[in-house]
XYZ file of C-alpha atoms in Angstrom:
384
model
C -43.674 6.605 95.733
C -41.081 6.551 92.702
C -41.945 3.522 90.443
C -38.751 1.754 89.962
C -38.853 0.334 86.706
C -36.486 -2.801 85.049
C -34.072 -3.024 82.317
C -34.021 -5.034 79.290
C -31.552 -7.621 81.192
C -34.154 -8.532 84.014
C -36.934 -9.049 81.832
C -34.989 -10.639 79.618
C -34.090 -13.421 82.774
C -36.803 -13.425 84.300
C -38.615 -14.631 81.064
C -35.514 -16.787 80.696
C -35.624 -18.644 83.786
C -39.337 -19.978 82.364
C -38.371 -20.289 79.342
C -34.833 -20.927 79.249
C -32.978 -19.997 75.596
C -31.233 -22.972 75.545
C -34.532 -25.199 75.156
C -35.160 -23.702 72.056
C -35.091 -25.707 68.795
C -31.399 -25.642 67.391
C -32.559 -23.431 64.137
C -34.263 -20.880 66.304
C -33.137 -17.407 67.168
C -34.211 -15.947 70.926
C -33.722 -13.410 72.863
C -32.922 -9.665 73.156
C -32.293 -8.845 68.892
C -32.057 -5.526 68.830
C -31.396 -2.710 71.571
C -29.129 -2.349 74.913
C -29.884 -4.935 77.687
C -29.012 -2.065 79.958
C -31.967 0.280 79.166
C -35.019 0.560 81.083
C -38.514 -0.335 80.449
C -41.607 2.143 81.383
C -43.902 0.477 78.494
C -44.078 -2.120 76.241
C -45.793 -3.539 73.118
C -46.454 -6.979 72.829
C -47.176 -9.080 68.971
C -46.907 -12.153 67.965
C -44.604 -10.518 64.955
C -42.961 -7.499 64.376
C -44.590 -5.261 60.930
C -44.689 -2.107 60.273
C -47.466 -1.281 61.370
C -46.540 -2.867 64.754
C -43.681 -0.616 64.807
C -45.946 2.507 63.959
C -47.664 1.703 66.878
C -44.782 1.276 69.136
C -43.617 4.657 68.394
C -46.973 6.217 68.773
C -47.793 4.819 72.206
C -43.658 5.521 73.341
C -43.009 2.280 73.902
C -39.346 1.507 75.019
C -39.322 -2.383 73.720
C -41.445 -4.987 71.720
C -41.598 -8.775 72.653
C -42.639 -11.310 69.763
C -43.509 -14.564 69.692
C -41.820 -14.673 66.617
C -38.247 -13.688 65.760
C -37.597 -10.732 63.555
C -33.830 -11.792 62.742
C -34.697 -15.640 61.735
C -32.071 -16.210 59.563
C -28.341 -14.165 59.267
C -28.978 -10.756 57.219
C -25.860 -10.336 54.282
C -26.493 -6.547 54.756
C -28.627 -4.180 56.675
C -30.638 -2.279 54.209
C -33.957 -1.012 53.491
C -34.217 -3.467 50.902
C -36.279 -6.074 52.935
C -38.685 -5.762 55.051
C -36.527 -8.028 57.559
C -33.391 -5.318 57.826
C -35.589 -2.330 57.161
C -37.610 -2.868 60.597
C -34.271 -3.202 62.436
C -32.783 -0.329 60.899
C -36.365 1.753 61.944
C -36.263 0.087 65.330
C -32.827 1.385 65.904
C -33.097 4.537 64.996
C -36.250 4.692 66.874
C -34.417 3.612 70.334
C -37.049 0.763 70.403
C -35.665 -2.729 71.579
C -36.771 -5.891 70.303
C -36.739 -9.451 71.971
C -38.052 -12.691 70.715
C -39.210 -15.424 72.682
C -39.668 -18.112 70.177
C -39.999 -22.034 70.654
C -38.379 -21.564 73.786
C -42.088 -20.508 74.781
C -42.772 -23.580 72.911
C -41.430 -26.142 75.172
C -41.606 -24.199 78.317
C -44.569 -25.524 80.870
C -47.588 -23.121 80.918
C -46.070 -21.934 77.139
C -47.925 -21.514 73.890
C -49.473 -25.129 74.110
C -50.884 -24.484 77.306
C -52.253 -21.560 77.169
C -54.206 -22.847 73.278
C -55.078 -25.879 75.699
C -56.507 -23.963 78.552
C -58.214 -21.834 76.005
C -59.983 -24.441 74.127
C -61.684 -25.120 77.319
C -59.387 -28.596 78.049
C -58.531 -29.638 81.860
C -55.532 -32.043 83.048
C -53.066 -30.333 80.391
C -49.752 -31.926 80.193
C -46.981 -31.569 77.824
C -48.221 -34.052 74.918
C -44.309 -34.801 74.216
C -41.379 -33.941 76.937
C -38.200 -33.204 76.037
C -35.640 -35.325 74.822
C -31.486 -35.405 74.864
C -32.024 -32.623 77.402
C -31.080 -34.323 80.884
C -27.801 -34.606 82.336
C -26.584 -36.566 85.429
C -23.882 -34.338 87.123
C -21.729 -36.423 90.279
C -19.183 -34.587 92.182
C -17.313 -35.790 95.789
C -17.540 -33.998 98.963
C -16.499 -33.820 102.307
C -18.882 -34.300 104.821
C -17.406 -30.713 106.412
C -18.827 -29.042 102.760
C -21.654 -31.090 101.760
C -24.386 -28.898 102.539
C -22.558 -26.092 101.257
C -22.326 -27.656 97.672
C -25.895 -29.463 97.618
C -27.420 -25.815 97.939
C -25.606 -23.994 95.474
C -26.126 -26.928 92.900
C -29.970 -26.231 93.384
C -29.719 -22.299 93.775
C -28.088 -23.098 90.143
C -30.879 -24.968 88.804
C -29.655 -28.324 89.107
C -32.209 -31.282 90.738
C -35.686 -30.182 88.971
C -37.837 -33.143 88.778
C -41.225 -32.560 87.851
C -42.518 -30.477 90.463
C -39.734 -30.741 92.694
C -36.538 -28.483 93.219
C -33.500 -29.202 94.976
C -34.049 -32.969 94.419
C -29.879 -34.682 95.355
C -28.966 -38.368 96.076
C -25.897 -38.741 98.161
C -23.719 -41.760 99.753
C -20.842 -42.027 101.763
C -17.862 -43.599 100.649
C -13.568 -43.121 100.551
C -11.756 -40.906 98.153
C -7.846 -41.749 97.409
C -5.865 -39.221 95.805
C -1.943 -37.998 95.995
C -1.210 -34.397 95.807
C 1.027 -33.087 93.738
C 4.513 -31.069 94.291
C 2.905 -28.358 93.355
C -0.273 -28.794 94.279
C -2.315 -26.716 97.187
C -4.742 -29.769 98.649
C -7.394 -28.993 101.482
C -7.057 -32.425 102.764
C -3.674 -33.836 103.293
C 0.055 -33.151 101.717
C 1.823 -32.696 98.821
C 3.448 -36.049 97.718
C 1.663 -38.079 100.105
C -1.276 -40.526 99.311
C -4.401 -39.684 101.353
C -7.707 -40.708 101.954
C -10.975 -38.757 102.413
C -14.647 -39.674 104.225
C -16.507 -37.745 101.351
C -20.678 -37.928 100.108
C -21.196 -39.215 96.580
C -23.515 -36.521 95.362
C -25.589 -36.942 92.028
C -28.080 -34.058 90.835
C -30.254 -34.222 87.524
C -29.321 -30.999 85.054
C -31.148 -29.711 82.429
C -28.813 -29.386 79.272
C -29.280 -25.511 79.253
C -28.387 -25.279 83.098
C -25.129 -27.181 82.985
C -22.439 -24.661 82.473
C -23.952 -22.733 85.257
C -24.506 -25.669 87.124
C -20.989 -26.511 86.819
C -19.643 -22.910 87.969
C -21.884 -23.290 91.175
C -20.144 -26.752 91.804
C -16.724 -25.527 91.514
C -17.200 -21.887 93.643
C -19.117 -24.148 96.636
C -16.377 -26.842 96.712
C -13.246 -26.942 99.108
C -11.077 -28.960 96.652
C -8.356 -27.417 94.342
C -9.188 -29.914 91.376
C -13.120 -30.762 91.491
C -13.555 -34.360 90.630
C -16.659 -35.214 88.742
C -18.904 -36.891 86.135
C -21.248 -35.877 83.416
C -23.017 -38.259 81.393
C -26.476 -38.069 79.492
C -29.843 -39.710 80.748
C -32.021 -41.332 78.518
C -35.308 -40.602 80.377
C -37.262 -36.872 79.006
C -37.003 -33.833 80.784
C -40.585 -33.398 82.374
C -40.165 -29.585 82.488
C -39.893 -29.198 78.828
C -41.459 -30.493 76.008
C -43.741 -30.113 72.683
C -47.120 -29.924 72.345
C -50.125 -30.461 75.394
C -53.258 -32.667 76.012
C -55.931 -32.489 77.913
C -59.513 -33.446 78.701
C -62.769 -31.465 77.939
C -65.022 -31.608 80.751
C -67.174 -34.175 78.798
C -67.182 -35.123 74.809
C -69.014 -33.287 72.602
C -69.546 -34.582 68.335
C -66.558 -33.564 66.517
C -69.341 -31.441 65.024
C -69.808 -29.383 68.022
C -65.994 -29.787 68.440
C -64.926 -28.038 65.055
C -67.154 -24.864 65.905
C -65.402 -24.663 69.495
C -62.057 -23.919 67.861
C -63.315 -21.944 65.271
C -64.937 -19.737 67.661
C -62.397 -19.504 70.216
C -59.630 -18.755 67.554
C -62.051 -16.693 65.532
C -60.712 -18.750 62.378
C -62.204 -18.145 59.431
C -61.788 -21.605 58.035
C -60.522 -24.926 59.407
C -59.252 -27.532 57.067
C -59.483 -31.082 58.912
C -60.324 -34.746 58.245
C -63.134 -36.587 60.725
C -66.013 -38.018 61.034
C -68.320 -34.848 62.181
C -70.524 -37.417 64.626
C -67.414 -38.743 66.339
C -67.327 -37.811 70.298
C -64.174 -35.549 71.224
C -62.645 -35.370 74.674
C -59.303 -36.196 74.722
C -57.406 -33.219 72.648
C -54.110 -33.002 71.802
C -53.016 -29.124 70.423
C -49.718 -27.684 69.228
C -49.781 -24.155 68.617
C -48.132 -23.173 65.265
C -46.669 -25.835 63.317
C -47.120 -29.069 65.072
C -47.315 -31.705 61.966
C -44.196 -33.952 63.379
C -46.060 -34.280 66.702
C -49.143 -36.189 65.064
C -47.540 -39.698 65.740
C -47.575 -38.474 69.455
C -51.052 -37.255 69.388
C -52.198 -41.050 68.225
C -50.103 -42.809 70.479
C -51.509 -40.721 73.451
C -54.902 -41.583 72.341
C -56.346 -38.161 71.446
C -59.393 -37.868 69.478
C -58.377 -35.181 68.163
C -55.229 -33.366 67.337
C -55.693 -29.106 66.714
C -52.432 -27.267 64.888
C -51.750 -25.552 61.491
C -48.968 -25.473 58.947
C -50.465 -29.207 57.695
C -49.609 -30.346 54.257
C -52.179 -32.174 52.153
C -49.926 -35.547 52.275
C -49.831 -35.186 56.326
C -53.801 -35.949 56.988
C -53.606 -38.864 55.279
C -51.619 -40.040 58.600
C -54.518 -40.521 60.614
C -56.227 -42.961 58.437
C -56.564 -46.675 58.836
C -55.974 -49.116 56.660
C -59.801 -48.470 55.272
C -59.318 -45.229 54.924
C -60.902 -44.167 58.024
C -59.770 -41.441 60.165
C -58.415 -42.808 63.230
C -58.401 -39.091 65.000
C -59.824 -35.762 64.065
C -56.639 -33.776 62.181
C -57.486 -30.423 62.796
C -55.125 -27.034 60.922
C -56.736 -23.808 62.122
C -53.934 -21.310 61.290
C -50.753 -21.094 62.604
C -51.634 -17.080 63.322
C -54.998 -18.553 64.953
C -53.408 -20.931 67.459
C -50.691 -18.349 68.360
C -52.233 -15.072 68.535
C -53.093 -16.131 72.125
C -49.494 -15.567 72.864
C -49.790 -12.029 73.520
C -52.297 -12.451 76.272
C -50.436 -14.953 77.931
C -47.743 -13.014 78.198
C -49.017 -9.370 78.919
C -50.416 -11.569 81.878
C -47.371 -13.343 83.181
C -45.198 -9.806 82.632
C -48.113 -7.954 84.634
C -47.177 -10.208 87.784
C -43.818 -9.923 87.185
C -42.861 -6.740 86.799
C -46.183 -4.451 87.772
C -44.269 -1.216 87.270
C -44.157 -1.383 83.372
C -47.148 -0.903 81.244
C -47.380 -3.510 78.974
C -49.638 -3.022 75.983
C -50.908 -5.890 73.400
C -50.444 -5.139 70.079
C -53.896 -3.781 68.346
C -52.433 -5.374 64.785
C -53.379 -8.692 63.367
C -49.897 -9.707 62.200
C -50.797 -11.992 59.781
C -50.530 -11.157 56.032
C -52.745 -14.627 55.412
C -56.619 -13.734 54.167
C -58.866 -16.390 53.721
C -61.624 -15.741 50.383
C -64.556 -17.691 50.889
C -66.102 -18.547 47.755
C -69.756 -18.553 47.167
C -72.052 -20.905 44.686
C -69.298 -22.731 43.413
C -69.654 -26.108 42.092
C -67.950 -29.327 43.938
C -66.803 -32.021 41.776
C -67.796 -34.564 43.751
C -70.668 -32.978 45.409
């Protein structure tokens, strides 16, 4: 049997409709970044960033695209030059025919994403999202007649519209009268021009993700017998459950921060850990934010955690979790922001695997990161 293998554009939404772009922080830069959406895909290479030497490989093994974690073009580029290492990769991937796509904090927020996976990896159970998104939900009404109703409810949820939780297709709807005068010019499927009418029509109200409106919308207006579509949008306050920052969870029982502290350093194979705690203090509840995750330590203490694993952590930022002794309230935890994302790659050479079978998909044989750590021997503490 011929393998039939996928473009760039179906991986591309397929990984999209987990992670949608549009849940991404607003300083981020996703998707496809270099290449033709159009060109198919026999085998990949999969990094947390793209290096040269990731490149090299790509090349060597044939690859046709690379997925990061991490987005090559971050910020705009004033010239595309080999005077960087930023526009020299994307002039080498270009001329190499190699495509590159980022899937950034999208991955971030989406459920099962980067948090879960460091979650599920630290050996935690009962992960949630430790913050869901906010300023992401919409309420979307529109007015129906009976005659159409089901015909509109479905599309809004083949669209994406009325995902609660783990529910799809999720509508409220009541009956009531619509009034309304056609125009002269006007084309109405109920009633005349120039002649007030009335209508037995559904009130229908659906919950939209931010992302999904403008799609959302264009499935409302296709479905619906009416010439001129009346309805509302307006913002919710409540979070998105499908989205979010961070994740928590439970180990199966607690273990001495001690104990704890070699876990992660283990399981990341970290070199180092800086963190503040009391070594003898039992862990169970865990929050973890993969990469930088210092504005989600206010979370992590309001959710109770007992500890709190990241990286990117400024010196002033552990300080946070003390009381007003001077006791830490919570284990603070950095391991590396390479360390608590490097898992990345597995998770998704394993969710492209079930997806798309057909393509090999290769994890990256690099370490990315340019960070060493030098661990210094016989030298003396000042307050030892």
């Amino acid at each position: 049997m011929t393998k039939v293998y996928p473009t760039i554009r179906e991986i591309a939404e397929a990984l999209e409709a987990w992670a949608p772009p549009g849940s991404a922080q607003s300083y981020d830069n996703v998707g496809l970044q270099v290449g033709d959406p159009e060109q198919t895909v026999q085998r990949a290479l999969l990094a947390l960033d793209l290096t040269p030497p990731v490149l090299e490989e790509a090349r060597a093994v044939k690859a046709d695209l690379i997925i990061t974690h991490h987005p090559l073009l971050f910020r705009p580029l004033r010239q595309l030059t080999p005077g960087s290492m930023v526009s020299a990769l994307a002039l080498r991937l270009a001329a190499s025919g190699i495509a590159l796509y980022s899937i950034h904090t999208n991955l971030d927020a989406a459920p099962g994403g980067v948090s879960f996976a460091l979650a599920t990896h630290l050996g935690l159970q009962e992960v949630q999202f430790l913050a869901k998104m906010e300023q992401a939900l919409y309420k979307l009404v529109t007015f129906v007649p009976a005659s159409h109703f089901d015909q509109v409810r479905e599309a809004l949820a083949r669209a994406g519209a009325g995902r609660i939780g783990n529910y799809e297709a999720c509508a409220f709807a009541a009956p009531g009268t619509g009034y309304f005068r056609p125009g002269d010019m006007a084309r109405p499927f109920i009633g005349e021009p120039g002649k007030l009418e009335s209508a037995e029509e559904f009130r229908l109200e659906v919950e939209v993700a931010r992302w999904d409106l403008p799609r959302v919308v264009a499935a409302m207006r296709a479905a619906h017998p009416y010439e001129e579509v009346a309805y509302d949008v307006y913002p919710v306050e409540q979070p998105y459950t499908r989205a979010g920052l961070g994740a928590i969870g439970q180990l199966d029982k607690p273990e001495p921060l001690r104990d704890f502290l070699r876990r992660v350093a283990e399981r990341l194979h970290a070199e180092s850990l800086r963190y503040v705690g009391d070594p003898e203090a039992p862990v169970q509840k865990v929050a973890v934010c993969g990469g930088a995750g210092a504005d989600l330590i206010g979370r992590a203490l309001a959710a109770g955690a007992d500890a709190y694993v990241t990286a990117d952590l400024s010196y002033h930022r552990f300080f946070e979790v003390l009381d007003n002794e001077g006791r830490p309230r919570m284990a603070l935890i950095d391991a590396g922001h390479y360390e608590t994302e490097a898992l990345t790659e597995t998770l998704l050479q394993h969710w492209l695997q079930q997806h798309f079978p057909a393509v090999e998909w290769r994890r990256t044989t690099v370490r990315t990161s340019p960070v060493r750590t030098f661990i210094a021997t016989n030298v003396s503490k000042k307050f030892a």
